[in-house]
Amino acid sequence: MSEGNMSEHTMRAVTQTEFGGPEVLTVEEVARPEPLPTEVLVRVHAAGVNPVDWKTREGQGMAGLQTFPLILGWDVSGVVEEVGFGVTTLKPGDEVYGMPWFPRAAGGYAEYVTAPARQWARKPATLDHVHAAAVPLAALTAWQTVVDTAHVRAGQRVLITAAAGGVGHFAVQFARHLGARVIATASAARHPWLKELGAEETIDYTTTRFEDAVEDVDVVIDLVGDAHDETSTRSLKVLRPGGLLVAVPSGVSPELTRAAEAAGKRATPFLVEPDGVALTTIAGLIDAGEVTVEVEETFPLERAGAAHARVEAGRTRGKIVLTVTG
């Protein structure tokens, strides 16, 4: 198979026909999508890889909403190729980035994607496509938890777990941008970098339990979840009375809800949504130099399985990204 499209009607895409390990991901020639009214066709230059990708591939995550054959991927940066009827906000040639359709399949691991025009935003001018593709899902998760859900304000104390990851490194920067005092958990090697991003305090989770090192926190953005060492439940201990826990990966169990209520604290689950308006704001912060984007490693589309294995292993600094077209 050639590196480019086989024809104007087909494209390369990473597909899977069953749930399983990274080996179920294969590159195939599939039909190229066509934009419906209000949609745009985007030629994908790069696609971000997120934990929800491998979890869904395996049959977890958003698996219950998907059908086979499945093309994973929700983080996209590329160029508008064609616009559907009624689109006035974008035109062919515009560089865009977005997190279309989530949690339904968006088909980001492919040469072309279609989605409603207003689920996209203009790509940050200061970023290449690889770094722009690292932004949407992680940054929107951070923005919507810190800004829209927790309503973080200047002077508040905010604890962010797994702060060196994709979502975490954005959450640190957004909370600091709002004037919060940020406390970040990560391995010791990441501490100097997190302090550069704006963390006031850092906790090495490999040697110290955060509930032994911090208290009277206004907000906890928990990016680990109760599935790992009861991190969300432990987070309740560090909150002040009336404080808020935003539990991202595992949600909030009935037991956690009861524990929060009994302690006079609050806990909420969270799931990210497409938001072109927020991506425009985030692009402005990036172009102003107030937010930086970390990409640890890139893989070509053909090595999507290896990229999944890398993300699944954890301990990434920022994001992993697939390169699709030049």
XYZ file of C-alpha atoms in Angstrom:
326
model
C 0.000 0.000 0.000
C 1.360 3.432 -0.858
C 1.901 6.108 1.764
C -0.690 8.391 0.176
C -4.348 7.800 -0.542
C -5.144 4.890 -2.875
C -7.723 7.118 -4.554
C -9.749 10.223 -3.823
C -12.435 7.950 -2.368
C -10.301 5.961 0.066
C -7.797 6.621 2.836
C -5.486 4.863 5.260
C -6.855 4.331 8.758
C -6.032 2.299 11.849
C -8.951 -0.043 12.400
C -9.935 -2.849 14.740
C -12.636 -5.508 14.381
C -12.505 -6.820 17.941
C -11.473 -5.709 21.406
C -8.033 -6.750 22.591
C -4.391 -5.771 22.930
C -2.368 -3.465 20.676
C -2.123 -6.240 18.095
C -5.789 -5.789 17.090
C -4.893 -2.414 15.516
C -4.183 -2.696 11.785
C -3.760 -0.154 8.995
C -6.382 -0.658 6.284
C -7.710 1.108 3.224
C -11.198 2.374 4.036
C -13.755 4.693 2.485
C -12.992 8.381 2.872
C -15.791 10.223 4.724
C -17.809 12.996 3.105
C -18.920 16.076 5.045
C -22.642 16.464 5.685
C -24.216 19.928 5.922
C -22.568 21.919 8.785
C -19.577 19.549 8.746
C -16.021 19.939 7.488
C -13.632 17.372 6.049
C -10.206 17.672 7.679
C -7.021 16.147 6.305
C -5.334 14.836 9.442
C -1.680 15.699 9.976
C -1.344 14.321 13.506
C -3.507 12.529 16.066
C -3.020 12.479 19.829
C -3.106 9.241 21.809
C -4.918 9.197 25.160
C -5.548 6.647 27.910
C -9.203 6.444 26.840
C -7.955 5.165 23.465
C -6.271 2.020 24.762
C -9.002 1.431 27.320
C -11.625 1.553 24.563
C -9.478 -0.666 22.323
C -9.419 -3.207 25.135
C -13.181 -3.102 25.748
C -13.207 -0.565 28.584
C -13.464 3.230 28.393
C -16.053 4.260 25.803
C -16.272 0.728 24.342
C -19.995 0.404 24.991
C -20.716 3.262 22.567
C -18.672 1.895 19.666
C -19.347 -0.434 16.737
C -16.966 -2.461 14.572
C -14.996 -1.871 12.486
C -13.763 0.851 14.815
C -11.345 3.690 14.089
C -10.096 5.128 17.373
C -8.728 8.594 18.048
C -10.312 11.835 19.236
C -7.362 14.276 19.099
C -6.834 15.774 15.659
C -4.796 18.537 14.079
C -4.993 19.112 10.352
C -6.183 21.247 7.459
C -9.724 21.769 6.231
C -10.063 20.033 2.858
C -13.741 20.609 2.158
C -16.745 22.215 3.850
C -20.340 21.032 3.848
C -23.343 23.166 3.043
C -23.989 25.975 5.518
C -20.487 26.233 7.007
C -19.399 29.883 7.329
C -16.796 29.743 10.100
C -14.139 27.702 8.267
C -12.888 27.341 4.705
C -10.578 24.980 2.812
C -6.959 25.557 3.766
C -7.670 26.579 7.370
C -5.450 24.871 9.944
C -7.649 23.475 12.703
C -7.535 21.252 15.755
C -10.266 19.591 17.743
C -11.744 16.718 19.758
C -14.725 15.837 17.565
C -17.680 13.629 18.471
C -16.427 12.403 21.873
C -17.498 10.005 23.344
C -18.808 8.627 20.030
C -16.164 7.438 17.573
C -14.410 10.266 15.726
C -11.993 8.193 13.642
C -8.934 10.292 14.396
C -6.391 7.598 13.503
C -6.962 8.200 9.801
C -5.984 10.468 6.933
C -9.355 12.263 6.945
C -12.036 13.054 9.524
C -15.437 14.751 9.249
C -17.169 16.569 12.111
C -19.376 19.609 12.752
C -17.533 22.851 12.011
C -18.082 24.221 15.504
C -16.365 21.269 17.156
C -13.121 22.579 15.634
C -11.031 25.660 16.368
C -8.172 27.391 14.580
C -4.919 25.637 15.434
C -2.600 27.635 17.715
C -0.392 29.569 15.309
C 2.733 28.940 17.388
C 2.364 25.130 17.330
C 3.112 22.589 14.633
C 0.500 19.919 13.975
C 2.192 17.366 16.230
C 1.999 19.621 19.268
C -1.471 20.879 18.354
C -2.732 17.284 18.202
C -1.522 16.815 21.777
C -3.864 19.513 23.034
C -7.611 18.945 22.521
C -8.760 16.040 24.707
C -6.227 16.611 27.475
C -6.553 20.393 27.531
C -10.352 20.336 27.312
C -10.457 17.841 30.182
C -8.242 20.139 32.230
C -10.159 23.280 31.234
C -13.590 21.842 31.865
C -12.594 20.424 35.263
C -10.614 23.423 36.522
C -12.652 26.261 34.993
C -16.161 25.006 34.256
C -16.649 22.423 37.018
C -14.500 23.518 39.958
C -14.663 27.264 39.168
C -11.138 27.636 40.532
C -10.391 31.146 41.812
C -7.286 33.090 42.742
C -5.853 32.128 46.109
C -7.469 28.697 46.265
C -5.378 25.621 46.995
C -5.723 23.008 44.260
C -4.280 19.481 44.425
C -3.730 17.781 41.058
C -2.822 14.080 40.993
C -0.858 12.576 38.084
C 0.151 16.148 37.321
C 2.893 15.273 34.831
C 0.587 13.493 32.388
C -1.333 14.847 29.424
C -4.296 16.240 31.348
C -2.260 17.006 34.440
C 0.310 19.297 32.866
C -2.510 21.403 31.390
C -4.478 21.423 34.657
C -1.426 22.747 36.519
C -1.043 25.590 34.034
C -4.736 26.514 33.912
C -5.081 26.539 37.701
C -1.957 28.666 38.015
C -3.219 31.002 35.274
C -6.321 31.571 37.406
C -4.144 32.480 40.392
C -4.532 29.257 42.360
C -1.831 27.750 44.540
C -1.137 24.420 42.866
C 0.009 21.251 44.611
C 1.071 18.515 42.194
C 1.752 14.799 42.657
C 4.324 13.158 40.390
C 7.563 11.220 40.577
C 10.513 13.261 41.858
C 12.134 13.512 38.420
C 9.148 15.547 37.183
C 9.136 18.071 40.040
C 11.466 20.718 38.542
C 9.440 20.736 35.313
C 6.108 20.971 37.165
C 7.410 23.917 39.157
C 8.333 25.601 35.875
C 4.715 25.082 34.797
C 3.456 26.760 37.953
C 3.164 24.163 40.715
C 3.887 25.758 44.088
C 4.301 22.443 45.908
C 5.182 18.974 44.607
C 4.694 15.582 46.246
C 6.556 12.423 45.215
C 3.781 9.817 45.189
C 6.374 7.002 45.163
C 7.603 7.923 48.640
C 4.852 10.017 50.237
C 1.089 9.629 50.519
C -0.323 13.020 49.667
C -2.802 12.946 52.559
C 0.196 12.905 54.904
C 1.705 15.999 53.274
C -1.176 18.373 52.583
C -4.474 19.497 54.093
C -7.179 22.187 53.781
C -7.312 21.971 49.990
C -10.180 23.737 48.199
C -10.242 21.517 45.102
C -8.789 18.146 44.137
C -8.533 17.311 40.440
C -7.991 13.553 40.686
C -6.577 12.107 37.473
C -5.741 8.714 39.000
C -9.054 7.441 40.367
C -10.160 4.978 42.994
C -9.204 1.990 40.846
C -5.590 2.734 41.751
C -4.872 2.762 45.497
C -8.237 4.409 46.315
C -6.829 7.769 45.227
C -10.220 9.512 45.014
C -11.313 8.266 48.441
C -7.995 9.330 49.929
C -8.439 12.750 48.286
C -11.426 13.459 50.549
C -9.054 13.528 53.526
C -7.167 16.563 52.234
C -10.213 18.675 51.329
C -11.420 21.444 53.580
C -15.086 21.317 54.673
C -17.167 22.135 51.594
C -14.231 21.401 49.290
C -14.728 19.734 45.907
C -13.281 16.514 44.495
C -13.474 16.141 40.709
C -12.906 12.432 40.044
C -11.985 12.002 36.394
C -10.937 8.420 35.476
C -13.084 6.275 37.779
C -16.060 8.520 38.404
C -17.791 8.608 41.783
C -19.121 5.406 43.337
C -22.111 5.416 45.719
C -19.650 4.669 48.522
C -17.518 7.681 47.614
C -20.609 9.878 47.437
C -21.687 8.773 50.923
C -18.190 9.289 52.308
C -18.039 12.808 50.869
C -21.462 13.728 52.264
C -20.589 12.331 55.682
C -17.441 14.475 55.742
C -19.255 17.630 54.636
C -17.426 17.647 51.310
C -18.426 17.364 47.662
C -17.505 14.871 44.933
C -18.453 14.891 41.261
C -17.678 12.675 38.268
C -16.617 14.242 34.989
C -16.511 13.452 31.274
C -15.047 15.808 28.702
C -17.179 17.245 25.858
C -16.277 18.757 22.465
C -15.918 22.532 22.792
C -14.597 24.620 19.929
C -15.066 27.858 21.890
C -12.858 26.657 24.753
C -10.244 25.428 22.254
C -10.134 28.930 20.787
C -9.475 30.357 24.269
C -6.824 27.714 24.931
C -5.146 28.473 21.600
C -4.949 32.105 22.665
C -3.213 31.175 25.906
C -0.761 28.962 24.015
C 0.025 31.636 21.430
C 0.495 34.188 24.225
C 3.129 31.928 25.783
C 1.106 31.351 28.953
C 0.568 27.630 28.337
C 3.110 25.155 26.958
C 2.463 21.764 25.377
C 4.635 18.731 26.109
C 5.011 15.882 23.599
C 7.216 13.064 24.840
C 7.283 10.863 21.740
C 5.759 10.474 18.279
C 4.921 7.336 16.290
C 3.888 6.945 12.639
C 0.302 5.844 11.975
C 1.506 2.328 11.172
C 2.864 1.980 14.711
C -0.345 2.883 16.526
C -0.088 -0.357 18.498
C 3.349 0.639 19.820
C 2.003 4.092 20.714
C -0.823 2.445 22.673
C 1.649 0.223 24.519
C 3.670 3.316 25.433
C 0.643 5.174 26.818
C -0.671 2.055 28.572
C 2.663 1.660 30.373
C 2.095 5.068 31.976
C 4.688 7.485 33.333
C 4.552 9.689 30.252
C 5.624 13.310 30.410
C 2.866 15.103 28.521
C 1.496 13.352 25.431
C 2.175 10.704 22.793
C 1.203 11.619 19.211
C 0.740 9.755 15.908
C 2.057 11.432 12.755
C -0.346 10.900 9.849
C 0.554 13.165 6.928
C 3.278 15.746 6.401
